[in-house]
PDB file of C-alpha atoms in Angstrom:
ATOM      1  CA  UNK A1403      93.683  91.903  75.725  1.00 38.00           C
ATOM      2  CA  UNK A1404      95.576  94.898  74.462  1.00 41.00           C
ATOM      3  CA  UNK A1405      95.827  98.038  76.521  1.00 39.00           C
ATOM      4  CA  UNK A1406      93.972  99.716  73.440  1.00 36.00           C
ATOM      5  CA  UNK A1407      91.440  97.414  73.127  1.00 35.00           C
ATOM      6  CA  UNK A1408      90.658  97.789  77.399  1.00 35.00           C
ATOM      7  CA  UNK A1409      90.919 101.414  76.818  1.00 33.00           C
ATOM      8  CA  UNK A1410      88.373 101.762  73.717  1.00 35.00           C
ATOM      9  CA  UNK A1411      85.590  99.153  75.578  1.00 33.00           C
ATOM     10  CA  UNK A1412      86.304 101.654  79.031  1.00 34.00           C
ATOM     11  CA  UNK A1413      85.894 104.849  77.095  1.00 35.00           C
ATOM     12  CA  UNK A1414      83.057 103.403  75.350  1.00 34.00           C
ATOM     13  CA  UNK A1415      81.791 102.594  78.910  1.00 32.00           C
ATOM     14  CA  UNK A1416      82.560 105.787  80.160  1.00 33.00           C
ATOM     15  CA  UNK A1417      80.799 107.786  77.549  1.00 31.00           C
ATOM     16  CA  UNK A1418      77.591 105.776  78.293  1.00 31.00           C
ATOM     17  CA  UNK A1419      77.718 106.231  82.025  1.00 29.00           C
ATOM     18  CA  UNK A1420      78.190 110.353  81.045  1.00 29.00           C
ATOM     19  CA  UNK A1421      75.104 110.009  78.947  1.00 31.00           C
ATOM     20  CA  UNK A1422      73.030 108.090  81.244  1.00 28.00           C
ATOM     21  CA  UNK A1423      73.976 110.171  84.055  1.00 27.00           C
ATOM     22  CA  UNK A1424      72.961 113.360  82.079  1.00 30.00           C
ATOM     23  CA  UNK A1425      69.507 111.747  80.356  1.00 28.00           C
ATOM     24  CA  UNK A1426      68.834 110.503  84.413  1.00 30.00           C
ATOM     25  CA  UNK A1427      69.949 114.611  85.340  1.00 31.00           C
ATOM     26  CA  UNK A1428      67.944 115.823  83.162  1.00 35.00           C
ATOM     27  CA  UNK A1429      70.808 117.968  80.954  1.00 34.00           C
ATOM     28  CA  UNK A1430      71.031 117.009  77.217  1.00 36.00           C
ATOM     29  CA  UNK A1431      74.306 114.966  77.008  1.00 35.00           C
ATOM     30  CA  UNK A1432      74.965 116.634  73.707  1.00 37.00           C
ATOM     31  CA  UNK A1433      74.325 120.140  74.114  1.00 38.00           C
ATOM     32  CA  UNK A1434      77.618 121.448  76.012  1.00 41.00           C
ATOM     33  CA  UNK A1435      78.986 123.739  73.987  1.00 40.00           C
ATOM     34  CA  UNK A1436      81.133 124.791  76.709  1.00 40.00           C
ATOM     35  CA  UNK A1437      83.682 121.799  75.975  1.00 45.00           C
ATOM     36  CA  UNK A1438      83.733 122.062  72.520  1.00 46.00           C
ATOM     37  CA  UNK A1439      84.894 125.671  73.022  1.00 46.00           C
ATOM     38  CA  UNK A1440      87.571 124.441  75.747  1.00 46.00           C
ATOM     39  CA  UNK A1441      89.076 121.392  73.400  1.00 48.00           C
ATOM     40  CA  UNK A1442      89.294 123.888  70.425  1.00 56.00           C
ATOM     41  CA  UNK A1443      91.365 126.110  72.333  1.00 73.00           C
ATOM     42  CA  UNK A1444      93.484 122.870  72.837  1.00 87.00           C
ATOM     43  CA  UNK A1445      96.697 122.000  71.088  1.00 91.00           C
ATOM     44  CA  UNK A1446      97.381 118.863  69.021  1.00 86.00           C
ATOM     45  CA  UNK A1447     100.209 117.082  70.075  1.00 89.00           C
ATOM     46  CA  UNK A1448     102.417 118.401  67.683  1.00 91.00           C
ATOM     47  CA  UNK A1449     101.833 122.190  68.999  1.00 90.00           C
ATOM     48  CA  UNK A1450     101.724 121.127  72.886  1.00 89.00           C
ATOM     49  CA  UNK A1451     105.268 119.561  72.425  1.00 92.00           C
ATOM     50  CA  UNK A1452     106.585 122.634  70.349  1.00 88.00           C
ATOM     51  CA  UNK A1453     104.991 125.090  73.232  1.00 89.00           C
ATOM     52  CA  UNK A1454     106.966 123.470  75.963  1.00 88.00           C
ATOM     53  CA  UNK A1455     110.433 124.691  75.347  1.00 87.00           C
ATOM     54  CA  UNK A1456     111.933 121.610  76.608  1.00 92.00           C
ATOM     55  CA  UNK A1457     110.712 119.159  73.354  1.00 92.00           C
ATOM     56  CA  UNK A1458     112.838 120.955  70.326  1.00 92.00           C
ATOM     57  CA  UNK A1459     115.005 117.800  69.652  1.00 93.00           C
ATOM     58  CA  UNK A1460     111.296 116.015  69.609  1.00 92.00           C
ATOM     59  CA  UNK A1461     110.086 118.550  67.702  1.00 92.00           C
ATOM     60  CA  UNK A1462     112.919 118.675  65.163  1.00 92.00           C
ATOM     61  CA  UNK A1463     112.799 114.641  65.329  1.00 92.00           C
ATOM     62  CA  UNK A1464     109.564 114.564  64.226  1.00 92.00           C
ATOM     63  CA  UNK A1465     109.889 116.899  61.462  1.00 92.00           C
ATOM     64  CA  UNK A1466     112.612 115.153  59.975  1.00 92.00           C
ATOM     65  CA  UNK A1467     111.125 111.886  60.489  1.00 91.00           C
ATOM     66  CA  UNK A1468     108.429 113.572  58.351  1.00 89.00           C
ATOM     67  CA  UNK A1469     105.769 112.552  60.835  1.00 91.00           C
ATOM     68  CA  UNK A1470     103.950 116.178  61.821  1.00 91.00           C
ATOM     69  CA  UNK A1471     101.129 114.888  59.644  1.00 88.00           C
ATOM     70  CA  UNK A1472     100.552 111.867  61.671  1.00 89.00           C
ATOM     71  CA  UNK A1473     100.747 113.496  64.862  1.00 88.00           C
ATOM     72  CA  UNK A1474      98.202 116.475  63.529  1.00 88.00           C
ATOM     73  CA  UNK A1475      95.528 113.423  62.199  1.00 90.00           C
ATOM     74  CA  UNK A1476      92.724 113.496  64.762  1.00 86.00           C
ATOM     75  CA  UNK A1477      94.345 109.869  65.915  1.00 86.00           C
ATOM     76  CA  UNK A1478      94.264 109.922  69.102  1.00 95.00           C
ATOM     77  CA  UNK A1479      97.567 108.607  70.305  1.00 94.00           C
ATOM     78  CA  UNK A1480      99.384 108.966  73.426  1.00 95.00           C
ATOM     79  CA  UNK A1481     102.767 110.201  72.911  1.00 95.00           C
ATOM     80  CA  UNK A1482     105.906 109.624  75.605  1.00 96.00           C
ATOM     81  CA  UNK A1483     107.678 112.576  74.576  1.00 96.00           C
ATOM     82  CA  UNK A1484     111.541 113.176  75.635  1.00 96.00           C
ATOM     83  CA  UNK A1485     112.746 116.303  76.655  1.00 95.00           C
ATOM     84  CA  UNK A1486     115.450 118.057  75.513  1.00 94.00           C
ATOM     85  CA  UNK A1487     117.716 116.843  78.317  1.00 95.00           C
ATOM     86  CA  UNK A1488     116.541 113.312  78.049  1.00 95.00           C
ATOM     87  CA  UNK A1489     117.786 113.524  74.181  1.00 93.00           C
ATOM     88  CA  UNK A1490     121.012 114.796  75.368  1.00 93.00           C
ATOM     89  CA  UNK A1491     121.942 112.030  77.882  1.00 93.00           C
ATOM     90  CA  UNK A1492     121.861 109.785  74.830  1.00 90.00           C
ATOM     91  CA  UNK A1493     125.427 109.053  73.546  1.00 90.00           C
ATOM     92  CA  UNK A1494     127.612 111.735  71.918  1.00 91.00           C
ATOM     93  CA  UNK A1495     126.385 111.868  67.780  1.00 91.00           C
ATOM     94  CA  UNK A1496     123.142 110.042  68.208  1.00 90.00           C
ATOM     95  CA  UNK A1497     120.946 112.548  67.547  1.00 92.00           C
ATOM     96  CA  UNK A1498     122.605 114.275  64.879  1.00 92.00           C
ATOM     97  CA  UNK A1499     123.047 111.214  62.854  1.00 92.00           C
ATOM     98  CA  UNK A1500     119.581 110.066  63.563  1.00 91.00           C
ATOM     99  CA  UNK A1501     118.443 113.448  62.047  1.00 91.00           C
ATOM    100  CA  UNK A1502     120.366 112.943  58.720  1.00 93.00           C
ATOM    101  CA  UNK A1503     117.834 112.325  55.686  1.00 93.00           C
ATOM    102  CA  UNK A1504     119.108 108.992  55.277  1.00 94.00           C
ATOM    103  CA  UNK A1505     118.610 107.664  58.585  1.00 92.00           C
ATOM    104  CA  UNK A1506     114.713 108.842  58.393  1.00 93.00           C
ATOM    105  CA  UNK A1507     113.502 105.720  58.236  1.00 92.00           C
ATOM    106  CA  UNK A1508     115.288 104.343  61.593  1.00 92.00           C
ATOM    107  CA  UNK A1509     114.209 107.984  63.088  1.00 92.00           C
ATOM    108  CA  UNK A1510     110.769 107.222  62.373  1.00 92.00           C
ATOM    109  CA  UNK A1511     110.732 103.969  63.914  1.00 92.00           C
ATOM    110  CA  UNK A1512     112.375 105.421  67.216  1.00 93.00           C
ATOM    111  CA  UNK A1513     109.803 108.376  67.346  1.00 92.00           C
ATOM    112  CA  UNK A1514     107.001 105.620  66.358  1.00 93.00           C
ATOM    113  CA  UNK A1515     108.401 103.415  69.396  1.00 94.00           C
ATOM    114  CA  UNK A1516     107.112 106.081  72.234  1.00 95.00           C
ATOM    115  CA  UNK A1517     104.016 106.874  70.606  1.00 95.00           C
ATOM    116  CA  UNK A1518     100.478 103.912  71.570  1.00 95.00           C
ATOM    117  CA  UNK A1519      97.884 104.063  69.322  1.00 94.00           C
ATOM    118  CA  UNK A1520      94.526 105.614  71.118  1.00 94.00           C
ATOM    119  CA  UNK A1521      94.132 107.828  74.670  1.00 95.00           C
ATOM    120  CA  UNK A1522      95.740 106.187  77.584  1.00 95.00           C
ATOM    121  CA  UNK A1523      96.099 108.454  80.677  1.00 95.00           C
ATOM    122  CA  UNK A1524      97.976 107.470  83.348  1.00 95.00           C
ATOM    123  CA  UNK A1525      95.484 106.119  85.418  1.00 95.00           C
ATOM    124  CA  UNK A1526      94.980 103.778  82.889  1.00 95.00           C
ATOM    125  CA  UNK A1527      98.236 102.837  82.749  1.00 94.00           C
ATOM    126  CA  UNK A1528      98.716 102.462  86.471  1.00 94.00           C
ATOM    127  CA  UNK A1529      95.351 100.109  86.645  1.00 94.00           C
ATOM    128  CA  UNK A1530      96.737  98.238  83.639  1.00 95.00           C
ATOM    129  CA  UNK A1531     100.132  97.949  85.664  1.00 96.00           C
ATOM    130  CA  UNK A1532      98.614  96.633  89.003  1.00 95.00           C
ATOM    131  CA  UNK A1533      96.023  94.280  87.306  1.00 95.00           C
ATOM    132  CA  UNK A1534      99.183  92.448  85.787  1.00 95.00           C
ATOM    133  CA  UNK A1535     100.685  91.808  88.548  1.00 95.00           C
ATOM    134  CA  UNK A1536     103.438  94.900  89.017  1.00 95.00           C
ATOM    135  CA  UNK A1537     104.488  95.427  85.488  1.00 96.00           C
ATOM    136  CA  UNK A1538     102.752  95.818  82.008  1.00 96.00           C
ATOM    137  CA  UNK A1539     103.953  95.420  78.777  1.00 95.00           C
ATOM    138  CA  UNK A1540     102.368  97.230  75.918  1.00 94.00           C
ATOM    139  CA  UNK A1541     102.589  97.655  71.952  1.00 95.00           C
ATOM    140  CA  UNK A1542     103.631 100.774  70.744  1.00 94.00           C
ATOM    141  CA  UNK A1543     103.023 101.997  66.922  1.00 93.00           C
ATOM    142  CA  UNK A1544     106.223 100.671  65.583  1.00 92.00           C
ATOM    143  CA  UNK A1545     105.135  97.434  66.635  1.00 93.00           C
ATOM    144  CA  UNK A1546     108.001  96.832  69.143  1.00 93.00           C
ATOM    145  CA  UNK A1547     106.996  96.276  73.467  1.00 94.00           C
ATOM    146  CA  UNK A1548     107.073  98.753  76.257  1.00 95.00           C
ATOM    147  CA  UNK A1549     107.095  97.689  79.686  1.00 96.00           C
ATOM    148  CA  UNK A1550     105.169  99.803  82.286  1.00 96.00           C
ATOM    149  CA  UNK A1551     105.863  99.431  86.742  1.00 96.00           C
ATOM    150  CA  UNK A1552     105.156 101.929  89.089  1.00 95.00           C
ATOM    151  CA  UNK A1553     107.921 103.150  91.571  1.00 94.00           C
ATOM    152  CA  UNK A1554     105.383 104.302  94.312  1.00 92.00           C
ATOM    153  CA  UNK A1555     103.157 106.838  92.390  1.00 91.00           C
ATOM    154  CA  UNK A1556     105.481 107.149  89.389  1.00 94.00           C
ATOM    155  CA  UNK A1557     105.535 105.545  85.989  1.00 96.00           C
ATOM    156  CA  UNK A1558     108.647 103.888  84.771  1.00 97.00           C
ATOM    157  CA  UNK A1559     108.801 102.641  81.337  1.00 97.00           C
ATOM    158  CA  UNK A1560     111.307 100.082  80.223  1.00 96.00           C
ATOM    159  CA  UNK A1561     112.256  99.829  76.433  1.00 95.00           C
ATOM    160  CA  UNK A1562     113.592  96.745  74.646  1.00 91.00           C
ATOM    161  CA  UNK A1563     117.196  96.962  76.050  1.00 88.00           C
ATOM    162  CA  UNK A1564     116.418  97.110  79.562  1.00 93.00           C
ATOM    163  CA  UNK A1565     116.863 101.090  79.836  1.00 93.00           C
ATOM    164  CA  UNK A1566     114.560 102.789  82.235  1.00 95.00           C
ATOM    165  CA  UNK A1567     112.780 106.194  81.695  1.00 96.00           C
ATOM    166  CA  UNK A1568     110.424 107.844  84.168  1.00 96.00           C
ATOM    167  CA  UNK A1569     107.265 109.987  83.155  1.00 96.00           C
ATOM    168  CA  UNK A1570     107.509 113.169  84.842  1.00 95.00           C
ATOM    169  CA  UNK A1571     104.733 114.606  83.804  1.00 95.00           C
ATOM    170  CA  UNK A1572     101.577 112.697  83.032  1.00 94.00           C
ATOM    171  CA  UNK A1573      98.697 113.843  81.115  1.00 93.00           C
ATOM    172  CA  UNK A1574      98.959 116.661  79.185  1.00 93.00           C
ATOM    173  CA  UNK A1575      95.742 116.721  76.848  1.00 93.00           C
ATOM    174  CA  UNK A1576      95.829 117.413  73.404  1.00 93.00           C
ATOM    175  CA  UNK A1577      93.285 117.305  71.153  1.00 93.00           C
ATOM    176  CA  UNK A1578      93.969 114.391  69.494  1.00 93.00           C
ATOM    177  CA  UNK A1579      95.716 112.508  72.599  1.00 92.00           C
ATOM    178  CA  UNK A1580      97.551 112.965  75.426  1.00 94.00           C
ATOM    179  CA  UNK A1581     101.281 113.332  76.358  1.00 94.00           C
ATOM    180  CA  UNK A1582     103.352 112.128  79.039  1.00 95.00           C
ATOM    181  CA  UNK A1583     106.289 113.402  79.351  1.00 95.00           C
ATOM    182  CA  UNK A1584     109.514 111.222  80.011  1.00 96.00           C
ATOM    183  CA  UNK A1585     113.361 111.890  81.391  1.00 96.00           C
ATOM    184  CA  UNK A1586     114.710 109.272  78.703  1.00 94.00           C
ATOM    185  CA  UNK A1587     114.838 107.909  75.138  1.00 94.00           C
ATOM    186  CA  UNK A1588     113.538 104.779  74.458  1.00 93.00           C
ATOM    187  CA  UNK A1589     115.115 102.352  72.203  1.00 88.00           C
ATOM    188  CA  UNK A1590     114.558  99.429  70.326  1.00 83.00           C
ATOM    189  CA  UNK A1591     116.687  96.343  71.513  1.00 78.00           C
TER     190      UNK A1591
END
């Protein structure tokens, strides 16, 4: 079964267990205003990565990949987003022919390769990773496979060619996802 598919029937389970644990509590599981306030005050995942300071080359990626929209739409996605310095170990020229106009379409697919369709925090992703044995592989949005192991406590994601990238920072909610953040590019084989 897909990760996404796990996820959605363990969120859906979650979300019961909230409501029967607030119907048994005697609080109306509806009524919390309080968190409505806090995920407005949220960013999407477009605003979190341009708020870092170390996403720009993301940031400018996505723009030219003409992708903001997407990654404004209530989704939700989780996004492996590349710093700056991941970008820049790529090799010399990548990124500024990727970002021509008439390489869009292959910059799209690249961006579209580290985002998953739905929420998957890392927990997730490490339970996924140890129920299959040490490593998980996974469909991103472009359609192409990631591969997920843990080194001790930390994610490492393999792309198509074999290139490793770690997530350095996990979980960053949005309000329409949640970003993990990753010292590498991934790329299609």
């Amino acid at each position: 079964m897909p990760i996404s598919s796990q996820l959605k029937i363990a969120a859906m389970a979650s979300v019961a267990a909230m409501g029967a644990f607030a119907l048994a509590a005697g609080t109306p599981a509806l009524a919390n205003h309080h968190n409505e306030a806090a995920e407005q005050s949220q960013p999407n995942i477009v605003e979190a990565a341009m708020g870092t300071g170390v996403h720009n080359t993301l940031v400018a990626a996505v723009k030219a990949a003409g992708l903001v929209d997407t990654l404004v739409s209530p989704g939700p996605f989780t996004v492996f987003a590349p710093t700056d310095d991941a970008f820049g170990k790529l090799p010399a020229g990548t990124v500024d022919t990727l970002l021509k106009p008439e390489n869009k379409g292959q910059l799209a697919n690249v961006l579209t390769y580290h985002v998953v369709a739905g929420r998957v925090p890392a927990a997730a992703l490490g339970n996924a990773i140890l129920e299959a044995g040490g490593t998980y592989e996974f469909e991103t949005v472009a359609g192409e496979t990631l591969s997920a192991s843990l080194s001790g406590d930390t994610i490492v994601i393999t792309d198509g060619a074999g290139r490793t990238s770690t997530v350095t920072m996990a979980d960053v909610k949005t309000t329409n996802g949640v970003i993990h953040v990753t010292d590498g590019v991934f790329l299609p084989a």
